Amino acid sequence: MSAPEWLVSLPAPYGVLESVQRRGRQYLASLGLPDFAEESWRLCDLARLEALLKLPVSSQQTDVHDYGQDKWPRPQSESLRVVLDPFRDPLESISLPNGITPLTSEELEQTLGHTLDVCECNATWPIAINHACAMNVLALKVDGSDLPPLELVINARPSELSATRVVLVLEENARLDLLQVVLGSRHSAHSHLLEIHLGQEASLNHGWVALGGGDASLMAHLAVEQETRSNYELTSVQQGWLFGRLEPRLVQVNGQAKTVLRGLQIASKSEQLATHSFVRFDGPEGDLDQLQKAVASDSSHSIFNGAIDVPRAAQRTNAAQLSRNLLLSGRARIDTKPELQIVADDVRCAHGATVSQLQQDELFYMRSRGISSDRSMKLLLQGYCQEIIKCLPINGERWTLLDQLVSV
Amino acid sequence: MISKDTKLILDISDLHASVEDQPILQGVNLRVHSGEIHALMGRNGCGKSTLAKILAGHPSYKVTSGQVLFCGQDLLAMEPEERARLGVFLGFQYPIEIPGVSNLEFLRVATNARRQCRGEEELDLFDFEDFVIDRLKIVQMDPAFLERSVNEGFSGGEKKRNEILQMALLEPIVSILDETDSGLDIDALRVVASGVKQLANPDNATLLITHYQRLLNEITPHFVHVMAAGRILRTGGPELALKLEQAGYDWLDDPSLDQEGE
């Protein structure tokens, strides 16, 4: 099915996002598939992208909402768990704590799409897909610093293309721990779009755990704008998607903010997992610390593209990006690329990338203590992943049991 | 320590080995019995560490001829982990740092692999913690090191203590300690040496690879061997180490002494 045919099959636009749906569909109708000459799509598996458009878009409420919940780890006692579903009000049976409130209609109108504009990503393919399909939006305002951690769980529907959208506004000095979990299922495809606005001195510790399954697909775009002296930490883990694409896109609107990005993607079988990050400093004295890790085994393909934009206004920016990759099979492939655009002349921007295999001296050391080769490899891989996983907020490790995450 | 009922633990015969086609060992012969402590000395590059790594099964070294029997079994036919489980322990000269792998978990998995091989029950986390806390006393090590990644950020002395701790947990039949004294200050050397002495018993054996008499002042070996050019040139008692300390290795190059000590 081509993009225009697929668009015809969508349910008629309606609801709070009606105008957004129309805009997204118009965009897709004119664009079709992404331009594969573009750097960010060059390595993408076109056939898998097209396969997304063969799935029917979720159009009605089903019992799938409850699917698999009995296997989920219990929420921590003090945390708030919200389950996102395209057709239910996620807050219908939730009592929000003081300090977290839904945006009013007026606030939503002012806020929706604002961060996408700031990040200059309104007219991109993954966002257009979300615009075209998402029927609902969870929009929350966070004010205060003594708030319970928030867990947002998305359970993708089997054999459907579903879309969810979230807007999060952290007011000045607000502090929040947020863990987002996306679970794939058989033949599922999911699109997620998140906009975050961090006010001055606000702080968000954001975990992203995306666990696919079978031949599930995921496209997620996280757009973040940071005011001065705000602090944003993203720890992302993705595994098990036949086609997985994560796009964190951040702008420090006046500089003087701190951003930490940690990513881990574990690709096996014939999966293609990609992270395309973009960070722009629109003011001076911004800080970025980025560590992206990947493990690729079997005949999988891992892609990382890390763009950092330091225009003239961003003097005294301090940015560091490191991409570390483990290639565990001769048939697997890793593409990793730093992309630094630096115009300001008084900056520190360090970057590095390594692709290696498991360290033989470490393996021998473990084997010389009686630990089998397989177990040694597993322990080493777990150790490699642990550096990222341990940083997940709200004890996010519960969702990514290391034994399941790393199979040798 | 040596009793009449000693058992031949390690029997190395005419061992030749190379690394990257470069011959290193050129006919090593050595027999180690239970209850014995041997010291292996020699100039840098003479093959001491190569011998240690070959005994532990390091894949970078190729045995070109010769035989090693461990308690009567063909050691060279075994994988490194099989050797360790059966009771061969190599104390590394430069213990490897393994970021992200908890020292406690590493020690527990290794201990259980050895226990399983000995037909003993594996220890769960709680029982193992009791066991390891008890063994920490042997090397006077802070339990906080158990919570860290294997050897990561450890000082030189702490790494060596961690090696002896592993020896204490694994209770090997033969321990090959490759320059365990290097990089240790006087106090740490005493602690490590004390640990080695506490672990030596009539049923096991120790092969100390060292350059210095200072370790042998703490642990008196029954035999001292001197290696040169890939083989053991001389064997004697503790006095041989003292002679080397006084005269240096040049003394070995004196052809008139060829008959001495053989």
PDB file of N, CA and C in Angstrom, chain B residues 143-228:
ATOM      1  N   PRO B 143      34.827  -4.752  53.015  1.00  0.00           N
ATOM      2  CA  PRO B 143      33.680  -5.315  52.284  1.00  0.00           C
ATOM      3  C   PRO B 143      33.129  -4.377  51.207  1.00  0.00           C
ATOM      4  N   ALA B 144      33.431  -3.083  51.311  1.00  0.00           N
ATOM      5  CA  ALA B 144      32.930  -2.134  50.303  1.00  0.00           C
ATOM      6  C   ALA B 144      33.426  -2.505  48.904  1.00  0.00           C
ATOM      7  N   PHE B 145      34.563  -3.187  48.828  1.00  0.00           N
ATOM      8  CA  PHE B 145      35.099  -3.556  47.515  1.00  0.00           C
ATOM      9  C   PHE B 145      34.231  -4.598  46.812  1.00  0.00           C
ATOM     10  N   LEU B 146      33.396  -5.281  47.573  1.00  0.00           N
ATOM     11  CA  LEU B 146      32.511  -6.280  46.963  1.00  0.00           C
ATOM     12  C   LEU B 146      31.440  -5.609  46.121  1.00  0.00           C
ATOM     13  N   GLU B 147      31.073  -4.402  46.493  1.00  0.00           N
ATOM     14  CA  GLU B 147      29.980  -3.708  45.811  1.00  0.00           C
ATOM     15  C   GLU B 147      30.440  -3.026  44.533  1.00  0.00           C
ATOM     16  N   ARG B 148      31.742  -2.924  44.355  1.00  0.00           N
ATOM     17  CA  ARG B 148      32.249  -2.218  43.173  1.00  0.00           C
ATOM     18  C   ARG B 148      32.380  -3.170  41.994  1.00  0.00           C
ATOM     19  N   SER B 149      32.649  -2.608  40.825  1.00  0.00           N
ATOM     20  CA  SER B 149      32.896  -3.458  39.658  1.00  0.00           C
ATOM     21  C   SER B 149      34.242  -4.155  39.840  1.00  0.00           C
ATOM     22  N   VAL B 150      34.396  -5.308  39.197  1.00  0.00           N
ATOM     23  CA  VAL B 150      35.604  -6.124  39.369  1.00  0.00           C
ATOM     24  C   VAL B 150      36.865  -5.282  39.086  1.00  0.00           C
ATOM     25  N   ASN B 151      37.646  -5.067  40.123  1.00  0.00           N
ATOM     26  CA  ASN B 151      38.945  -4.382  40.043  1.00  0.00           C
ATOM     27  C   ASN B 151      38.889  -2.936  39.553  1.00  0.00           C
ATOM     28  N   GLU B 152      37.701  -2.441  39.226  1.00  0.00           N
ATOM     29  CA  GLU B 152      37.634  -1.097  38.653  1.00  0.00           C
ATOM     30  C   GLU B 152      37.905  -0.049  39.725  1.00  0.00           C
ATOM     31  N   GLY B 153      38.905   0.788  39.432  1.00  0.00           N
ATOM     32  CA  GLY B 153      39.262   1.839  40.375  1.00  0.00           C
ATOM     33  C   GLY B 153      40.001   1.330  41.600  1.00  0.00           C
ATOM     34  N   PHE B 154      40.350   0.056  41.631  1.00  0.00           N
ATOM     35  CA  PHE B 154      41.128  -0.487  42.751  1.00  0.00           C
ATOM     36  C   PHE B 154      42.583  -0.004  42.602  1.00  0.00           C
ATOM     37  N   SER B 155      43.256   0.246  43.719  1.00  0.00           N
ATOM     38  CA  SER B 155      44.690   0.529  43.648  1.00  0.00           C
ATOM     39  C   SER B 155      45.410  -0.785  43.333  1.00  0.00           C
ATOM     40  N   GLY B 156      46.708  -0.677  43.045  1.00  0.00           N
ATOM     41  CA  GLY B 156      47.493  -1.881  42.753  1.00  0.00           C
ATOM     42  C   GLY B 156      47.407  -2.899  43.886  1.00  0.00           C
ATOM     43  N   GLY B 157      47.514  -2.398  45.127  1.00  0.00           N
ATOM     44  CA  GLY B 157      47.459  -3.286  46.288  1.00  0.00           C
ATOM     45  C   GLY B 157      46.093  -3.922  46.462  1.00  0.00           C
ATOM     46  N   GLU B 158      45.060  -3.136  46.200  1.00  0.00           N
ATOM     47  CA  GLU B 158      43.696  -3.663  46.342  1.00  0.00           C
ATOM     48  C   GLU B 158      43.421  -4.752  45.308  1.00  0.00           C
ATOM     49  N   LYS B 159      43.961  -4.543  44.116  1.00  0.00           N
ATOM     50  CA  LYS B 159      43.775  -5.568  43.067  1.00  0.00           C
ATOM     51  C   LYS B 159      44.435  -6.878  43.489  1.00  0.00           C
ATOM     52  N   LYS B 160      45.615  -6.782  44.067  1.00  0.00           N
ATOM     53  CA  LYS B 160      46.313  -8.002  44.461  1.00  0.00           C
ATOM     54  C   LYS B 160      45.595  -8.679  45.632  1.00  0.00           C
ATOM     55  N   ARG B 161      45.069  -7.889  46.524  1.00  0.00           N
ATOM     56  CA  ARG B 161      44.274  -8.472  47.626  1.00  0.00           C
ATOM     57  C   ARG B 161      43.055  -9.185  47.070  1.00  0.00           C
ATOM     58  N   ASN B 162      42.454  -8.579  46.044  1.00  0.00           N
ATOM     59  CA  ASN B 162      41.280  -9.188  45.426  1.00  0.00           C
ATOM     60  C   ASN B 162      41.653 -10.523  44.770  1.00  0.00           C
ATOM     61  N   GLU B 163      42.869 -10.596  44.237  1.00  0.00           N
ATOM     62  CA  GLU B 163      43.326 -11.857  43.653  1.00  0.00           C
ATOM     63  C   GLU B 163      43.438 -12.931  44.740  1.00  0.00           C
ATOM     64  N   ILE B 164      44.028 -12.551  45.860  1.00  0.00           N
ATOM     65  CA  ILE B 164      44.210 -13.545  46.929  1.00  0.00           C
ATOM     66  C   ILE B 164      42.854 -13.910  47.551  1.00  0.00           C
ATOM     67  N   LEU B 165      41.933 -12.930  47.555  1.00  0.00           N
ATOM     68  CA  LEU B 165      40.575 -13.239  48.020  1.00  0.00           C
ATOM     69  C   LEU B 165      39.956 -14.318  47.126  1.00  0.00           C
ATOM     70  N   GLN B 166      40.142 -14.174  45.824  1.00  0.00           N
ATOM     71  CA  GLN B 166      39.607 -15.190  44.899  1.00  0.00           C
ATOM     72  C   GLN B 166      40.234 -16.550  45.176  1.00  0.00           C
ATOM     73  N   MET B 167      41.522 -16.516  45.467  1.00  0.00           N
ATOM     74  CA  MET B 167      42.220 -17.770  45.794  1.00  0.00           C
ATOM     75  C   MET B 167      41.612 -18.382  47.061  1.00  0.00           C
ATOM     76  N   ALA B 168      41.302 -17.525  48.013  1.00  0.00           N
ATOM     77  CA  ALA B 168      40.730 -18.008  49.269  1.00  0.00           C
ATOM     78  C   ALA B 168      39.336 -18.607  49.058  1.00  0.00           C
ATOM     79  N   LEU B 169      38.594 -18.041  48.113  1.00  0.00           N
ATOM     80  CA  LEU B 169      37.240 -18.540  47.853  1.00  0.00           C
ATOM     81  C   LEU B 169      37.259 -19.816  47.026  1.00  0.00           C
ATOM     82  N   LEU B 170      38.185 -19.888  46.081  1.00  0.00           N
ATOM     83  CA  LEU B 170      38.199 -21.018  45.142  1.00  0.00           C
ATOM     84  C   LEU B 170      38.927 -22.232  45.706  1.00  0.00           C
ATOM     85  N   GLU B 171      39.751 -22.015  46.721  1.00  0.00           N
ATOM     86  CA  GLU B 171      40.497 -23.106  47.368  1.00  0.00           C
ATOM     87  C   GLU B 171      41.139 -24.015  46.318  1.00  0.00           C
ATOM     88  N   PRO B 172      42.052 -23.430  45.518  1.00  0.00           N
ATOM     89  CA  PRO B 172      42.647 -24.214  44.435  1.00  0.00           C
ATOM     90  C   PRO B 172      43.609 -25.281  44.942  1.00  0.00           C
ATOM     91  N   ILE B 173      43.915 -26.212  44.048  1.00  0.00           N
ATOM     92  CA  ILE B 173      44.907 -27.255  44.374  1.00  0.00           C
ATOM     93  C   ILE B 173      46.298 -26.726  44.061  1.00  0.00           C
ATOM     94  N   VAL B 174      46.414 -25.994  42.966  1.00  0.00           N
ATOM     95  CA  VAL B 174      47.695 -25.330  42.697  1.00  0.00           C
ATOM     96  C   VAL B 174      47.422 -23.860  42.378  1.00  0.00           C
ATOM     97  N   SER B 175      48.196 -23.003  43.059  1.00  0.00           N
ATOM     98  CA  SER B 175      48.069 -21.563  42.832  1.00  0.00           C
ATOM     99  C   SER B 175      49.347 -21.065  42.179  1.00  0.00           C
ATOM    100  N   ILE B 176      49.185 -20.425  41.026  1.00  0.00           N
ATOM    101  CA  ILE B 176      50.338 -19.852  40.330  1.00  0.00           C
ATOM    102  C   ILE B 176      50.200 -18.345  40.470  1.00  0.00           C
ATOM    103  N   LEU B 177      51.072 -17.754  41.229  1.00  0.00           N
ATOM    104  CA  LEU B 177      50.939 -16.329  41.526  1.00  0.00           C
ATOM    105  C   LEU B 177      51.996 -15.552  40.752  1.00  0.00           C
ATOM    106  N   ASP B 178      51.529 -14.862  39.715  1.00  0.00           N
ATOM    107  CA  ASP B 178      52.437 -14.186  38.795  1.00  0.00           C
ATOM    108  C   ASP B 178      52.765 -12.786  39.323  1.00  0.00           C
ATOM    109  N   GLU B 179      53.953 -12.651  39.869  1.00  0.00           N
ATOM    110  CA  GLU B 179      54.431 -11.366  40.406  1.00  0.00           C
ATOM    111  C   GLU B 179      53.375 -10.685  41.270  1.00  0.00           C
ATOM    112  N   THR B 180      52.844 -11.455  42.187  1.00  0.00           N
ATOM    113  CA  THR B 180      51.843 -10.922  43.103  1.00  0.00           C
ATOM    114  C   THR B 180      52.416  -9.799  43.966  1.00  0.00           C
ATOM    115  N   ASP B 181      53.735  -9.778  44.103  1.00  0.00           N
ATOM    116  CA  ASP B 181      54.367  -8.760  44.950  1.00  0.00           C
ATOM    117  C   ASP B 181      54.621  -7.459  44.204  1.00  0.00           C
ATOM    118  N   SER B 182      54.463  -7.433  42.877  1.00  0.00           N
ATOM    119  CA  SER B 182      54.800  -6.199  42.162  1.00  0.00           C
ATOM    120  C   SER B 182      53.772  -5.117  42.489  1.00  0.00           C
ATOM    121  N   GLY B 183      54.273  -3.930  42.665  1.00  0.00           N
ATOM    122  CA  GLY B 183      53.404  -2.782  42.924  1.00  0.00           C
ATOM    123  C   GLY B 183      52.840  -2.721  44.328  1.00  0.00           C
ATOM    124  N   LEU B 184      53.376  -3.529  45.236  1.00  0.00           N
ATOM    125  CA  LEU B 184      52.857  -3.504  46.613  1.00  0.00           C
ATOM    126  C   LEU B 184      53.812  -2.746  47.538  1.00  0.00           C
ATOM    127  N   ASP B 185      53.238  -1.962  48.439  1.00  0.00           N
ATOM    128  CA  ASP B 185      54.102  -1.371  49.468  1.00  0.00           C
ATOM    129  C   ASP B 185      54.362  -2.435  50.544  1.00  0.00           C
ATOM    130  N   ILE B 186      55.183  -2.089  51.518  1.00  0.00           N
ATOM    131  CA  ILE B 186      55.640  -3.102  52.480  1.00  0.00           C
ATOM    132  C   ILE B 186      54.461  -3.706  53.249  1.00  0.00           C
ATOM    133  N   ASP B 187      53.539  -2.841  53.665  1.00  0.00           N
ATOM    134  CA  ASP B 187      52.411  -3.345  54.460  1.00  0.00           C
ATOM    135  C   ASP B 187      51.515  -4.263  53.633  1.00  0.00           C
ATOM    136  N   ALA B 188      51.240  -3.820  52.393  1.00  0.00           N
ATOM    137  CA  ALA B 188      50.371  -4.631  51.533  1.00  0.00           C
ATOM    138  C   ALA B 188      51.046  -5.954  51.203  1.00  0.00           C
ATOM    139  N   LEU B 189      52.354  -5.908  51.011  1.00  0.00           N
ATOM    140  CA  LEU B 189      53.091  -7.145  50.711  1.00  0.00           C
ATOM    141  C   LEU B 189      52.924  -8.141  51.856  1.00  0.00           C
ATOM    142  N   ARG B 190      53.010  -7.636  53.087  1.00  0.00           N
ATOM    143  CA  ARG B 190      52.872  -8.518  54.255  1.00  0.00           C
ATOM    144  C   ARG B 190      51.473  -9.121  54.326  1.00  0.00           C
ATOM    145  N   VAL B 191      50.478  -8.297  54.030  1.00  0.00           N
ATOM    146  CA  VAL B 191      49.093  -8.792  54.080  1.00  0.00           C
ATOM    147  C   VAL B 191      48.892  -9.879  53.029  1.00  0.00           C
ATOM    148  N   VAL B 192      49.366  -9.598  51.806  1.00  0.00           N
ATOM    149  CA  VAL B 192      49.191 -10.559  50.713  1.00  0.00           C
ATOM    150  C   VAL B 192      49.966 -11.841  51.024  1.00  0.00           C
ATOM    151  N   ALA B 193      51.205 -11.680  51.485  1.00  0.00           N
ATOM    152  CA  ALA B 193      52.029 -12.856  51.793  1.00  0.00           C
ATOM    153  C   ALA B 193      51.389 -13.663  52.921  1.00  0.00           C
ATOM    154  N   SER B 194      50.857 -12.969  53.897  1.00  0.00           N
ATOM    155  CA  SER B 194      50.201 -13.650  55.000  1.00  0.00           C
ATOM    156  C   SER B 194      49.008 -14.461  54.493  1.00  0.00           C
ATOM    157  N   GLY B 195      48.260 -13.868  53.548  1.00  0.00           N
ATOM    158  CA  GLY B 195      47.124 -14.573  52.972  1.00  0.00           C
ATOM    159  C   GLY B 195      47.568 -15.847  52.264  1.00  0.00           C
ATOM    160  N   VAL B 196      48.627 -15.732  51.480  1.00  0.00           N
ATOM    161  CA  VAL B 196      49.135 -16.897  50.738  1.00  0.00           C
ATOM    162  C   VAL B 196      49.563 -17.982  51.730  1.00  0.00           C
ATOM    163  N   LYS B 197      50.237 -17.574  52.790  1.00  0.00           N
ATOM    164  CA  LYS B 197      50.706 -18.561  53.785  1.00  0.00           C
ATOM    165  C   LYS B 197      49.528 -19.249  54.478  1.00  0.00           C
ATOM    166  N   GLN B 198      48.516 -18.455  54.792  1.00  0.00           N
ATOM    167  CA  GLN B 198      47.345 -19.043  55.462  1.00  0.00           C
ATOM    168  C   GLN B 198      46.637 -20.072  54.582  1.00  0.00           C
ATOM    169  N   LEU B 199      46.708 -19.840  53.283  1.00  0.00           N
ATOM    170  CA  LEU B 199      45.973 -20.714  52.366  1.00  0.00           C
ATOM    171  C   LEU B 199      46.781 -21.950  51.957  1.00  0.00           C
ATOM    172  N   ALA B 200      48.097 -21.903  52.196  1.00  0.00           N
ATOM    173  CA  ALA B 200      48.928 -23.067  51.850  1.00  0.00           C
ATOM    174  C   ALA B 200      48.674 -24.173  52.873  1.00  0.00           C
ATOM    175  N   ASN B 201      48.481 -25.393  52.378  1.00  0.00           N
ATOM    176  CA  ASN B 201      48.261 -26.520  53.299  1.00  0.00           C
ATOM    177  C   ASN B 201      48.856 -27.790  52.689  1.00  0.00           C
ATOM    178  N   PRO B 202      48.859 -28.881  53.406  1.00  0.00           N
ATOM    179  CA  PRO B 202      49.531 -30.099  52.900  1.00  0.00           C
ATOM    180  C   PRO B 202      48.887 -30.673  51.651  1.00  0.00           C
ATOM    181  N   ASP B 203      47.680 -30.212  51.319  1.00  0.00           N
ATOM    182  CA  ASP B 203      47.003 -30.786  50.149  1.00  0.00           C
ATOM    183  C   ASP B 203      47.127 -29.940  48.883  1.00  0.00           C
ATOM    184  N   ASN B 204      47.664 -28.739  49.037  1.00  0.00           N
ATOM    185  CA  ASN B 204      47.776 -27.910  47.826  1.00  0.00           C
ATOM    186  C   ASN B 204      49.226 -27.474  47.613  1.00  0.00           C
ATOM    187  N   ALA B 205      49.427 -26.749  46.534  1.00  0.00           N
ATOM    188  CA  ALA B 205      50.785 -26.311  46.213  1.00  0.00           C
ATOM    189  C   ALA B 205      50.747 -24.893  45.672  1.00  0.00           C
ATOM    190  N   THR B 206      51.870 -24.196  45.785  1.00  0.00           N
ATOM    191  CA  THR B 206      51.946 -22.807  45.340  1.00  0.00           C
ATOM    192  C   THR B 206      53.196 -22.614  44.488  1.00  0.00           C
ATOM    193  N   LEU B 207      52.987 -21.914  43.375  1.00  0.00           N
ATOM    194  CA  LEU B 207      54.133 -21.538  42.532  1.00  0.00           C
ATOM    195  C   LEU B 207      54.177 -20.020  42.498  1.00  0.00           C
ATOM    196  N   LEU B 208      55.210 -19.468  43.135  1.00  0.00           N
ATOM    197  CA  LEU B 208      55.336 -18.013  43.223  1.00  0.00           C
ATOM    198  C   LEU B 208      56.278 -17.530  42.125  1.00  0.00           C
ATOM    199  N   ILE B 209      55.804 -16.678  41.265  1.00  0.00           N
ATOM    200  CA  ILE B 209      56.688 -16.077  40.265  1.00  0.00           C
ATOM    201  C   ILE B 209      57.073 -14.702  40.788  1.00  0.00           C
ATOM    202  N   THR B 210      58.356 -14.464  40.942  1.00  0.00           N
ATOM    203  CA  THR B 210      58.766 -13.195  41.543  1.00  0.00           C
ATOM    204  C   THR B 210      60.151 -12.796  41.067  1.00  0.00           C
ATOM    205  N   HIS B 211      60.400 -11.513  41.214  1.00  0.00           N
ATOM    206  CA  HIS B 211      61.754 -10.998  40.933  1.00  0.00           C
ATOM    207  C   HIS B 211      62.533 -10.772  42.227  1.00  0.00           C
ATOM    208  N   TYR B 212      61.802 -10.716  43.330  1.00  0.00           N
ATOM    209  CA  TYR B 212      62.436 -10.146  44.525  1.00  0.00           C
ATOM    210  C   TYR B 212      62.460 -11.075  45.728  1.00  0.00           C
ATOM    211  N   GLN B 213      63.547 -10.968  46.455  1.00  0.00           N
ATOM    212  CA  GLN B 213      63.725 -11.727  47.675  1.00  0.00           C
ATOM    213  C   GLN B 213      62.722 -11.298  48.748  1.00  0.00           C
ATOM    214  N   ARG B 214      62.268 -10.035  48.637  1.00  0.00           N
ATOM    215  CA  ARG B 214      61.418  -9.492  49.717  1.00  0.00           C
ATOM    216  C   ARG B 214      60.149 -10.336  49.900  1.00  0.00           C
ATOM    217  N   LEU B 215      59.612 -10.916  48.801  1.00  0.00           N
ATOM    218  CA  LEU B 215      58.454 -11.790  48.955  1.00  0.00           C
ATOM    219  C   LEU B 215      58.866 -13.096  49.632  1.00  0.00           C
ATOM    220  N   LEU B 216      60.069 -13.555  49.266  1.00  0.00           N
ATOM    221  CA  LEU B 216      60.537 -14.841  49.806  1.00  0.00           C
ATOM    222  C   LEU B 216      60.993 -14.698  51.261  1.00  0.00           C
ATOM    223  N   ASN B 217      61.192 -13.445  51.695  1.00  0.00           N
ATOM    224  CA  ASN B 217      61.443 -13.234  53.132  1.00  0.00           C
ATOM    225  C   ASN B 217      60.168 -13.509  53.929  1.00  0.00           C
ATOM    226  N   GLU B 218      59.040 -13.265  53.285  1.00  0.00           N
ATOM    227  CA  GLU B 218      57.751 -13.467  53.956  1.00  0.00           C
ATOM    228  C   GLU B 218      57.258 -14.904  53.797  1.00  0.00           C
ATOM    229  N   ILE B 219      57.503 -15.475  52.611  1.00  0.00           N
ATOM    230  CA  ILE B 219      57.052 -16.843  52.334  1.00  0.00           C
ATOM    231  C   ILE B 219      58.284 -17.664  51.954  1.00  0.00           C
ATOM    232  N   THR B 220      58.686 -18.536  52.800  1.00  0.00           N
ATOM    233  CA  THR B 220      59.896 -19.317  52.501  1.00  0.00           C
ATOM    234  C   THR B 220      59.530 -20.490  51.583  1.00  0.00           C
ATOM    235  N   PRO B 221      60.111 -20.479  50.392  1.00  0.00           N
ATOM    236  CA  PRO B 221      59.772 -21.573  49.472  1.00  0.00           C
ATOM    237  C   PRO B 221      60.581 -22.833  49.784  1.00  0.00           C
ATOM    238  N   HIS B 222      60.071 -23.966  49.373  1.00  0.00           N
ATOM    239  CA  HIS B 222      60.841 -25.206  49.505  1.00  0.00           C
ATOM    240  C   HIS B 222      61.854 -25.322  48.373  1.00  0.00           C
ATOM    241  N   PHE B 223      61.468 -24.795  47.218  1.00  0.00           N
ATOM    242  CA  PHE B 223      62.342 -24.872  46.055  1.00  0.00           C
ATOM    243  C   PHE B 223      62.374 -23.520  45.352  1.00  0.00           C
ATOM    244  N   VAL B 224      63.527 -23.179  44.824  1.00  0.00           N
ATOM    245  CA  VAL B 224      63.651 -21.977  43.998  1.00  0.00           C
ATOM    246  C   VAL B 224      64.186 -22.421  42.629  1.00  0.00           C
ATOM    247  N   HIS B 225      63.500 -21.976  41.578  1.00  0.00           N
ATOM    248  CA  HIS B 225      63.928 -22.296  40.219  1.00  0.00           C
ATOM    249  C   HIS B 225      64.295 -20.998  39.516  1.00  0.00           C
ATOM    250  N   VAL B 226      65.306 -21.079  38.680  1.00  0.00           N
ATOM    251  CA  VAL B 226      65.679 -19.895  37.911  1.00  0.00           C
ATOM    252  C   VAL B 226      65.501 -20.221  36.433  1.00  0.00           C
ATOM    253  N   MET B 227      64.728 -19.388  35.766  1.00  0.00           N
ATOM    254  CA  MET B 227      64.497 -19.581  34.327  1.00  0.00           C
ATOM    255  C   MET B 227      65.391 -18.669  33.514  1.00  0.00           C
ATOM    256  N   ALA B 228      65.794 -19.158  32.379  1.00  0.00           N
ATOM    257  CA  ALA B 228      66.510 -18.325  31.410  1.00  0.00           C
ATOM    258  C   ALA B 228      66.240 -18.911  30.035  1.00  0.00           C
TER     259      ALA B 228
END
